[in-house]
PDB file of N, CA and C in Angstrom:
ATOM      1  N   UNK A   1     117.377  86.112  70.257  1.00  0.00           N
ATOM      2  CA  UNK A   1     116.673  86.276  71.506  1.00  0.00           C
ATOM      3  C   UNK A   1     116.269  87.738  71.706  1.00  0.00           C
ATOM      4  N   UNK A   2     117.245  88.641  71.648  1.00  0.00           N
ATOM      5  CA  UNK A   2     116.959  90.067  71.741  1.00  0.00           C
ATOM      6  C   UNK A   2     117.092  90.682  70.368  1.00  0.00           C
ATOM      7  N   UNK A   3     116.339  91.731  70.156  1.00  0.00           N
ATOM      8  CA  UNK A   3     116.507  92.479  68.922  1.00  0.00           C
ATOM      9  C   UNK A   3     117.814  93.261  69.013  1.00  0.00           C
ATOM     10  N   UNK A   4     118.309  93.634  67.866  1.00  0.00           N
ATOM     11  CA  UNK A   4     119.574  94.349  67.819  1.00  0.00           C
ATOM     12  C   UNK A   4     119.501  95.681  68.583  1.00  0.00           C
ATOM     13  N   UNK A   5     118.369  96.358  68.492  1.00  0.00           N
ATOM     14  CA  UNK A   5     118.249  97.666  69.138  1.00  0.00           C
ATOM     15  C   UNK A   5     118.310  97.555  70.657  1.00  0.00           C
ATOM     16  N   UNK A   6     117.754  96.469  71.228  1.00  0.00           N
ATOM     17  CA  UNK A   6     117.771  96.327  72.684  1.00  0.00           C
ATOM     18  C   UNK A   6     119.188  96.133  73.203  1.00  0.00           C
ATOM     19  N   UNK A   7     119.987  95.328  72.496  1.00  0.00           N
ATOM     20  CA  UNK A   7     121.354  95.111  72.977  1.00  0.00           C
ATOM     21  C   UNK A   7     122.176  96.378  72.856  1.00  0.00           C
ATOM     22  N   UNK A   8     121.936  97.174  71.828  1.00  0.00           N
ATOM     23  CA  UNK A   8     122.673  98.433  71.707  1.00  0.00           C
ATOM     24  C   UNK A   8     122.293  99.386  72.839  1.00  0.00           C
ATOM     25  N   UNK A   9     121.004  99.467  73.151  1.00  0.00           N
ATOM     26  CA  UNK A   9     120.577 100.356  74.230  1.00  0.00           C
ATOM     27  C   UNK A   9     121.141  99.887  75.566  1.00  0.00           C
ATOM     28  N   UNK A  10     121.103  98.576  75.805  1.00  0.00           N
ATOM     29  CA  UNK A  10     121.640  98.055  77.060  1.00  0.00           C
ATOM     30  C   UNK A  10     123.127  98.300  77.185  1.00  0.00           C
ATOM     31  N   UNK A  11     123.865  98.115  76.089  1.00  0.00           N
ATOM     32  CA  UNK A  11     125.306  98.337  76.160  1.00  0.00           C
ATOM     33  C   UNK A  11     125.617  99.820  76.341  1.00  0.00           C
ATOM     34  N   UNK A  12     124.777 100.696  75.778  1.00  0.00           N
ATOM     35  CA  UNK A  12     125.001 102.124  75.991  1.00  0.00           C
ATOM     36  C   UNK A  12     124.794 102.489  77.457  1.00  0.00           C
ATOM     37  N   UNK A  13     123.771 101.913  78.080  1.00  0.00           N
ATOM     38  CA  UNK A  13     123.508 102.216  79.486  1.00  0.00           C
ATOM     39  C   UNK A  13     124.643 101.710  80.365  1.00  0.00           C
ATOM     40  N   UNK A  14     125.093 100.480  80.106  1.00  0.00           N
ATOM     41  CA  UNK A  14     126.171  99.912  80.918  1.00  0.00           C
ATOM     42  C   UNK A  14     127.454 100.713  80.727  1.00  0.00           C
ATOM     43  N   UNK A  15     127.759 101.085  79.475  1.00  0.00           N
ATOM     44  CA  UNK A  15     128.976 101.864  79.251  1.00  0.00           C
ATOM     45  C   UNK A  15     128.873 103.243  79.877  1.00  0.00           C
ATOM     46  N   UNK A  16     127.675 103.825  79.883  1.00  0.00           N
ATOM     47  CA  UNK A  16     127.535 105.135  80.524  1.00  0.00           C
ATOM     48  C   UNK A  16     127.655 105.011  82.038  1.00  0.00           C
ATOM     49  N   UNK A  17     127.157 103.896  82.618  1.00  0.00           N
ATOM     50  CA  UNK A  17     127.311 103.704  84.060  1.00  0.00           C
ATOM     51  C   UNK A  17     128.773 103.535  84.443  1.00  0.00           C
ATOM     52  N   UNK A  18     129.535 102.849  83.576  1.00  0.00           N
ATOM     53  CA  UNK A  18     130.951 102.635  83.872  1.00  0.00           C
ATOM     54  C   UNK A  18     131.735 103.928  83.700  1.00  0.00           C
ATOM     55  N   UNK A  19     131.419 104.701  82.661  1.00  0.00           N
ATOM     56  CA  UNK A  19     132.223 105.884  82.367  1.00  0.00           C
ATOM     57  C   UNK A  19     131.781 107.126  83.134  1.00  0.00           C
ATOM     58  N   UNK A  20     130.630 107.077  83.809  1.00  0.00           N
ATOM     59  CA  UNK A  20     130.120 108.273  84.484  1.00  0.00           C
ATOM     60  C   UNK A  20     131.067 108.821  85.554  1.00  0.00           C
ATOM     61  N   UNK A  21     131.620 107.990  86.454  1.00  0.00           N
ATOM     62  CA  UNK A  21     132.510 108.565  87.477  1.00  0.00           C
ATOM     63  C   UNK A  21     133.742 109.215  86.870  1.00  0.00           C
ATOM     64  N   UNK A  22     134.272 108.626  85.781  1.00  0.00           N
ATOM     65  CA  UNK A  22     135.474 109.181  85.174  1.00  0.00           C
ATOM     66  C   UNK A  22     135.178 110.498  84.473  1.00  0.00           C
ATOM     67  N   UNK A  23     133.992 110.620  83.884  1.00  0.00           N
ATOM     68  CA  UNK A  23     133.660 111.879  83.226  1.00  0.00           C
ATOM     69  C   UNK A  23     133.467 112.988  84.253  1.00  0.00           C
ATOM     70  N   UNK A  24     132.952 112.638  85.433  1.00  0.00           N
ATOM     71  CA  UNK A  24     132.801 113.641  86.488  1.00  0.00           C
ATOM     72  C   UNK A  24     134.164 114.091  86.982  1.00  0.00           C
ATOM     73  N   UNK A  25     135.099 113.139  87.123  1.00  0.00           N
ATOM     74  CA  UNK A  25     136.440 113.484  87.597  1.00  0.00           C
ATOM     75  C   UNK A  25     137.163 114.354  86.578  1.00  0.00           C
ATOM     76  N   UNK A  26     137.034 114.025  85.287  1.00  0.00           N
ATOM     77  CA  UNK A  26     137.788 114.753  84.279  1.00  0.00           C
ATOM     78  C   UNK A  26     137.162 116.102  83.942  1.00  0.00           C
ATOM     79  N   UNK A  27     135.934 116.322  84.317  1.00  0.00           N
ATOM     80  CA  UNK A  27     135.257 117.576  84.015  1.00  0.00           C
ATOM     81  C   UNK A  27     135.623 118.609  85.077  1.00  0.00           C
ATOM     82  N   UNK A  28     136.570 119.491  84.751  1.00  0.00           N
ATOM     83  CA  UNK A  28     137.042 120.478  85.726  1.00  0.00           C
ATOM     84  C   UNK A  28     136.736 121.897  85.275  1.00  0.00           C
ATOM     85  N   UNK A  29     135.734 122.063  84.418  1.00  0.00           N
ATOM     86  CA  UNK A  29     135.409 123.408  83.946  1.00  0.00           C
ATOM     87  C   UNK A  29     134.773 124.206  85.088  1.00  0.00           C
ATOM     88  N   UNK A  30     135.170 125.468  85.254  1.00  0.00           N
ATOM     89  CA  UNK A  30     134.583 126.270  86.348  1.00  0.00           C
ATOM     90  C   UNK A  30     133.123 126.592  86.050  1.00  0.00           C
ATOM     91  N   UNK A  31     132.310 126.495  87.041  1.00  0.00           N
ATOM     92  CA  UNK A  31     130.885 126.763  86.905  1.00  0.00           C
ATOM     93  C   UNK A  31     130.414 127.588  88.089  1.00  0.00           C
ATOM     94  N   UNK A  32     129.217 128.132  87.933  1.00  0.00           N
ATOM     95  CA  UNK A  32     128.639 128.860  89.055  1.00  0.00           C
ATOM     96  C   UNK A  32     128.165 127.852  90.103  1.00  0.00           C
ATOM     97  N   UNK A  33     128.062 128.307  91.320  1.00  0.00           N
ATOM     98  CA  UNK A  33     127.628 127.431  92.403  1.00  0.00           C
ATOM     99  C   UNK A  33     126.172 127.037  92.198  1.00  0.00           C
ATOM    100  N   UNK A  34     125.882 125.750  92.398  1.00  0.00           N
ATOM    101  CA  UNK A  34     124.519 125.263  92.211  1.00  0.00           C
ATOM    102  C   UNK A  34     123.659 125.651  93.400  1.00  0.00           C
ATOM    103  N   UNK A  35     122.478 126.105  93.113  1.00  0.00           N
ATOM    104  CA  UNK A  35     121.525 126.406  94.173  1.00  0.00           C
ATOM    105  C   UNK A  35     120.647 125.177  94.405  1.00  0.00           C
ATOM    106  N   UNK A  36     119.845 125.223  95.456  1.00  0.00           N
ATOM    107  CA  UNK A  36     118.945 124.098  95.728  1.00  0.00           C
ATOM    108  C   UNK A  36     117.977 123.873  94.586  1.00  0.00           C
ATOM    109  N   UNK A  37     117.562 124.949  93.943  1.00  0.00           N
ATOM    110  CA  UNK A  37     116.628 124.808  92.833  1.00  0.00           C
ATOM    111  C   UNK A  37     117.274 124.042  91.682  1.00  0.00           C
ATOM    112  N   UNK A  38     118.561 124.321  91.404  1.00  0.00           N
ATOM    113  CA  UNK A  38     119.256 123.601  90.334  1.00  0.00           C
ATOM    114  C   UNK A  38     119.408 122.128  90.665  1.00  0.00           C
ATOM    115  N   UNK A  39     119.674 121.818  91.930  1.00  0.00           N
ATOM    116  CA  UNK A  39     119.934 120.433  92.313  1.00  0.00           C
ATOM    117  C   UNK A  39     118.665 119.598  92.199  1.00  0.00           C
ATOM    118  N   UNK A  40     117.549 120.136  92.678  1.00  0.00           N
ATOM    119  CA  UNK A  40     116.324 119.342  92.711  1.00  0.00           C
ATOM    120  C   UNK A  40     115.480 119.471  91.454  1.00  0.00           C
ATOM    121  N   UNK A  41     115.926 120.260  90.484  1.00  0.00           N
ATOM    122  CA  UNK A  41     115.162 120.437  89.258  1.00  0.00           C
ATOM    123  C   UNK A  41     115.480 119.299  88.296  1.00  0.00           C
ATOM    124  N   UNK A  42     114.452 118.690  87.703  1.00  0.00           N
ATOM    125  CA  UNK A  42     114.634 117.601  86.749  1.00  0.00           C
ATOM    126  C   UNK A  42     114.122 118.035  85.389  1.00  0.00           C
ATOM    127  N   UNK A  43     114.862 117.710  84.374  1.00  0.00           N
ATOM    128  CA  UNK A  43     114.395 117.964  83.018  1.00  0.00           C
ATOM    129  C   UNK A  43     113.403 116.883  82.616  1.00  0.00           C
ATOM    130  N   UNK A  44     112.548 117.225  81.668  1.00  0.00           N
ATOM    131  CA  UNK A  44     111.616 116.223  81.145  1.00  0.00           C
ATOM    132  C   UNK A  44     112.365 115.099  80.436  1.00  0.00           C
ATOM    133  N   UNK A  45     113.505 115.444  79.816  1.00  0.00           N
ATOM    134  CA  UNK A  45     114.299 114.424  79.122  1.00  0.00           C
ATOM    135  C   UNK A  45     114.828 113.389  80.108  1.00  0.00           C
ATOM    136  N   UNK A  46     115.279 113.847  81.280  1.00  0.00           N
ATOM    137  CA  UNK A  46     115.790 112.917  82.286  1.00  0.00           C
ATOM    138  C   UNK A  46     114.690 111.975  82.757  1.00  0.00           C
ATOM    139  N   UNK A  47     113.511 112.523  83.003  1.00  0.00           N
ATOM    140  CA  UNK A  47     112.400 111.698  83.478  1.00  0.00           C
ATOM    141  C   UNK A  47     112.010 110.678  82.419  1.00  0.00           C
ATOM    142  N   UNK A  48     111.951 111.095  81.156  1.00  0.00           N
ATOM    143  CA  UNK A  48     111.618 110.165  80.070  1.00  0.00           C
ATOM    144  C   UNK A  48     112.673 109.071  79.957  1.00  0.00           C
ATOM    145  N   UNK A  49     113.947 109.448  80.100  1.00  0.00           N
ATOM    146  CA  UNK A  49     115.028 108.467  79.987  1.00  0.00           C
ATOM    147  C   UNK A  49     114.908 107.410  81.075  1.00  0.00           C
ATOM    148  N   UNK A  50     114.711 107.842  82.317  1.00  0.00           N
ATOM    149  CA  UNK A  50     114.645 106.878  83.410  1.00  0.00           C
ATOM    150  C   UNK A  50     113.390 106.026  83.343  1.00  0.00           C
ATOM    151  N   UNK A  51     112.282 106.616  82.879  1.00  0.00           N
ATOM    152  CA  UNK A  51     111.065 105.815  82.747  1.00  0.00           C
ATOM    153  C   UNK A  51     111.211 104.764  81.660  1.00  0.00           C
ATOM    154  N   UNK A  52     111.855 105.121  80.554  1.00  0.00           N
ATOM    155  CA  UNK A  52     111.963 104.177  79.447  1.00  0.00           C
ATOM    156  C   UNK A  52     113.064 103.152  79.674  1.00  0.00           C
ATOM    157  N   UNK A  53     114.063 103.450  80.509  1.00  0.00           N
ATOM    158  CA  UNK A  53     115.185 102.528  80.717  1.00  0.00           C
ATOM    159  C   UNK A  53     115.233 101.989  82.141  1.00  0.00           C
ATOM    160  N   UNK A  54     114.103 102.038  82.843  1.00  0.00           N
ATOM    161  CA  UNK A  54     114.107 101.638  84.249  1.00  0.00           C
ATOM    162  C   UNK A  54     114.550 100.187  84.427  1.00  0.00           C
ATOM    163  N   UNK A  55     114.048  99.293  83.590  1.00  0.00           N
ATOM    164  CA  UNK A  55     114.387  97.877  83.726  1.00  0.00           C
ATOM    165  C   UNK A  55     115.878  97.641  83.487  1.00  0.00           C
ATOM    166  N   UNK A  56     116.456  98.271  82.468  1.00  0.00           N
ATOM    167  CA  UNK A  56     117.876  98.070  82.184  1.00  0.00           C
ATOM    168  C   UNK A  56     118.754  98.612  83.307  1.00  0.00           C
ATOM    169  N   UNK A  57     118.351  99.736  83.881  1.00  0.00           N
ATOM    170  CA  UNK A  57     119.149 100.312  84.964  1.00  0.00           C
ATOM    171  C   UNK A  57     119.100  99.414  86.195  1.00  0.00           C
ATOM    172  N   UNK A  58     117.925  98.894  86.521  1.00  0.00           N
ATOM    173  CA  UNK A  58     117.801  98.002  87.678  1.00  0.00           C
ATOM    174  C   UNK A  58     118.601  96.723  87.456  1.00  0.00           C
ATOM    175  N   UNK A  59     118.536  96.163  86.251  1.00  0.00           N
ATOM    176  CA  UNK A  59     119.287  94.940  85.952  1.00  0.00           C
ATOM    177  C   UNK A  59     120.784  95.208  86.028  1.00  0.00           C
ATOM    178  N   UNK A  60     121.228  96.361  85.544  1.00  0.00           N
ATOM    179  CA  UNK A  60     122.661  96.677  85.597  1.00  0.00           C
ATOM    180  C   UNK A  60     123.144  96.756  87.043  1.00  0.00           C
ATOM    181  N   UNK A  61     122.371  97.395  87.921  1.00  0.00           N
ATOM    182  CA  UNK A  61     122.778  97.468  89.325  1.00  0.00           C
ATOM    183  C   UNK A  61     122.724  96.100  90.002  1.00  0.00           C
ATOM    184  N   UNK A  62     121.738  95.277  89.634  1.00  0.00           N
ATOM    185  CA  UNK A  62     121.675  93.937  90.222  1.00  0.00           C
ATOM    186  C   UNK A  62     122.860  93.091  89.783  1.00  0.00           C
ATOM    187  N   UNK A  63     123.226  93.172  88.517  1.00  0.00           N
ATOM    188  CA  UNK A  63     124.392  92.423  88.022  1.00  0.00           C
ATOM    189  C   UNK A  63     125.650  92.905  88.723  1.00  0.00           C
ATOM    190  N   UNK A  64     125.797  94.223  88.865  1.00  0.00           N
ATOM    191  CA  UNK A  64     126.948  94.781  89.565  1.00  0.00           C
ATOM    192  C   UNK A  64     127.015  94.268  90.998  1.00  0.00           C
ATOM    193  N   UNK A  65     125.877  94.244  91.690  1.00  0.00           N
ATOM    194  CA  UNK A  65     125.828  93.807  93.076  1.00  0.00           C
ATOM    195  C   UNK A  65     126.159  92.319  93.204  1.00  0.00           C
ATOM    196  N   UNK A  66     125.560  91.489  92.340  1.00  0.00           N
ATOM    197  CA  UNK A  66     125.792  90.045  92.415  1.00  0.00           C
ATOM    198  C   UNK A  66     127.231  89.706  92.046  1.00  0.00           C
ATOM    199  N   UNK A  67     127.765  90.336  91.002  1.00  0.00           N
ATOM    200  CA  UNK A  67     129.160  90.077  90.641  1.00  0.00           C
ATOM    201  C   UNK A  67     130.110  90.522  91.753  1.00  0.00           C
ATOM    202  N   UNK A  68     129.788  91.631  92.399  1.00  0.00           N
ATOM    203  CA  UNK A  68     130.622  92.081  93.510  1.00  0.00           C
ATOM    204  C   UNK A  68     130.622  91.082  94.654  1.00  0.00           C
ATOM    205  N   UNK A  69     129.464  90.517  94.959  1.00  0.00           N
ATOM    206  CA  UNK A  69     129.401  89.518  96.028  1.00  0.00           C
ATOM    207  C   UNK A  69     130.143  88.252  95.623  1.00  0.00           C
ATOM    208  N   UNK A  70     129.995  87.834  94.366  1.00  0.00           N
ATOM    209  CA  UNK A  70     130.679  86.617  93.912  1.00  0.00           C
ATOM    210  C   UNK A  70     132.196  86.812  93.944  1.00  0.00           C
ATOM    211  N   UNK A  71     132.669  87.958  93.479  1.00  0.00           N
ATOM    212  CA  UNK A  71     134.120  88.172  93.387  1.00  0.00           C
ATOM    213  C   UNK A  71     134.721  88.484  94.753  1.00  0.00           C
ATOM    214  N   UNK A  72     134.124  89.410  95.494  1.00  0.00           N
ATOM    215  CA  UNK A  72     134.734  89.866  96.740  1.00  0.00           C
ATOM    216  C   UNK A  72     134.114  89.260  97.989  1.00  0.00           C
ATOM    217  N   UNK A  73     133.121  88.441  97.855  1.00  0.00           N
ATOM    218  CA  UNK A  73     132.461  87.877  99.016  1.00  0.00           C
ATOM    219  C   UNK A  73     131.553  88.900  99.660  1.00  0.00           C
ATOM    220  N   UNK A  74     131.157  88.637 100.875  1.00  0.00           N
ATOM    221  CA  UNK A  74     130.213  89.521 101.535  1.00  0.00           C
ATOM    222  C   UNK A  74     130.859  90.793 102.068  1.00  0.00           C
ATOM    223  N   UNK A  75     132.188  90.887 101.954  1.00  0.00           N
ATOM    224  CA  UNK A  75     132.848  92.155 102.281  1.00  0.00           C
ATOM    225  C   UNK A  75     132.392  93.255 101.333  1.00  0.00           C
ATOM    226  N   UNK A  76     131.950  92.859 100.159  1.00  0.00           N
ATOM    227  CA  UNK A  76     131.484  93.825  99.167  1.00  0.00           C
ATOM    228  C   UNK A  76     130.346  94.669  99.723  1.00  0.00           C
ATOM    229  N   UNK A  77     129.475  94.068 100.524  1.00  0.00           N
ATOM    230  CA  UNK A  77     128.369  94.815 101.130  1.00  0.00           C
ATOM    231  C   UNK A  77     128.926  95.871 102.087  1.00  0.00           C
ATOM    232  N   UNK A  78     129.965  95.507 102.823  1.00  0.00           N
ATOM    233  CA  UNK A  78     130.590  96.478 103.726  1.00  0.00           C
ATOM    234  C   UNK A  78     131.226  97.618 102.946  1.00  0.00           C
ATOM    235  N   UNK A  79     131.861  97.289 101.800  1.00  0.00           N
ATOM    236  CA  UNK A  79     132.446  98.338 100.963  1.00  0.00           C
ATOM    237  C   UNK A  79     131.367  99.285 100.444  1.00  0.00           C
ATOM    238  N   UNK A  80     130.223  98.730 100.030  1.00  0.00           N
ATOM    239  CA  UNK A  80     129.128  99.575  99.550  1.00  0.00           C
ATOM    240  C   UNK A  80     128.591 100.469 100.665  1.00  0.00           C
ATOM    241  N   UNK A  81     128.481  99.912 101.865  1.00  0.00           N
ATOM    242  CA  UNK A  81     128.009 100.720 102.995  1.00  0.00           C
ATOM    243  C   UNK A  81     128.994 101.845 103.330  1.00  0.00           C
ATOM    244  N   UNK A  82     130.292 101.538 103.252  1.00  0.00           N
ATOM    245  CA  UNK A  82     131.287 102.577 103.508  1.00  0.00           C
ATOM    246  C   UNK A  82     131.218 103.650 102.428  1.00  0.00           C
ATOM    247  N   UNK A  83     131.053 103.238 101.176  1.00  0.00           N
ATOM    248  CA  UNK A  83     130.925 104.202 100.085  1.00  0.00           C
ATOM    249  C   UNK A  83     129.700 105.080 100.280  1.00  0.00           C
ATOM    250  N   UNK A  84     128.587 104.477 100.699  1.00  0.00           N
ATOM    251  CA  UNK A  84     127.362 105.255 100.932  1.00  0.00           C
ATOM    252  C   UNK A  84     127.575 106.247 102.074  1.00  0.00           C
ATOM    253  N   UNK A  85     128.275 105.817 103.107  1.00  0.00           N
ATOM    254  CA  UNK A  85     128.553 106.719 104.225  1.00  0.00           C
ATOM    255  C   UNK A  85     129.404 107.900 103.781  1.00  0.00           C
ATOM    256  N   UNK A  86     130.467 107.620 103.013  1.00  0.00           N
ATOM    257  CA  UNK A  86     131.334 108.701 102.548  1.00  0.00           C
ATOM    258  C   UNK A  86     130.592 109.632 101.588  1.00  0.00           C
ATOM    259  N   UNK A  87     129.730 109.069 100.748  1.00  0.00           N
ATOM    260  CA  UNK A  87     128.949 109.912  99.839  1.00  0.00           C
ATOM    261  C   UNK A  87     127.999 110.800 100.637  1.00  0.00           C
ATOM    262  N   UNK A  88     127.386 110.252 101.664  1.00  0.00           N
ATOM    263  CA  UNK A  88     126.473 111.025 102.515  1.00  0.00           C
ATOM    264  C   UNK A  88     127.235 112.150 103.223  1.00  0.00           C
ATOM    265  N   UNK A  89     128.421 111.827 103.736  1.00  0.00           N
ATOM    266  CA  UNK A  89     129.212 112.861 104.409  1.00  0.00           C
ATOM    267  C   UNK A  89     129.660 113.940 103.429  1.00  0.00           C
ATOM    268  N   UNK A  90     129.975 113.555 102.199  1.00  0.00           N
ATOM    269  CA  UNK A  90     130.362 114.547 101.198  1.00  0.00           C
ATOM    270  C   UNK A  90     129.197 115.460 100.852  1.00  0.00           C
ATOM    271  N   UNK A  91     128.003 114.896 100.782  1.00  0.00           N
ATOM    272  CA  UNK A  91     126.820 115.712 100.501  1.00  0.00           C
ATOM    273  C   UNK A  91     126.580 116.691 101.655  1.00  0.00           C
ATOM    274  N   UNK A  92     126.723 116.212 102.883  1.00  0.00           N
ATOM    275  CA  UNK A  92     126.555 117.104 104.029  1.00  0.00           C
ATOM    276  C   UNK A  92     127.612 118.206 104.048  1.00  0.00           C
ATOM    277  N   UNK A  93     128.818 117.856 103.633  1.00  0.00           N
ATOM    278  CA  UNK A  93     129.909 118.823 103.632  1.00  0.00           C
ATOM    279  C   UNK A  93     129.681 119.918 102.593  1.00  0.00           C
ATOM    280  N   UNK A  94     129.065 119.565 101.450  1.00  0.00           N
ATOM    281  CA  UNK A  94     128.843 120.551 100.392  1.00  0.00           C
ATOM    282  C   UNK A  94     127.674 121.465 100.683  1.00  0.00           C
ATOM    283  N   UNK A  95     126.746 121.021 101.511  1.00  0.00           N
ATOM    284  CA  UNK A  95     125.555 121.859 101.747  1.00  0.00           C
ATOM    285  C   UNK A  95     125.767 122.881 102.849  1.00  0.00           C
TER     286      UNK A  95
END
């Protein structure tokens, strides 16, 4: 059904989505403070990656959302809203 290369790319994206929060937590190297220019600056590589993998990223988030609703019921939406609120407050706190 799928070519071998597509399944490898999809599994890499899913594994990177799963491992991303843990890599951020484990990365404790001291760095200089980020300026607004650093935060809003995008590399060409990042833009190419998101353009070429847009469908896989959207499907991964949809699967995550649907599985969350199936497993945890509609409370999952409340958990996501609380997470978004805390993330927003953390962003406000850092700026």
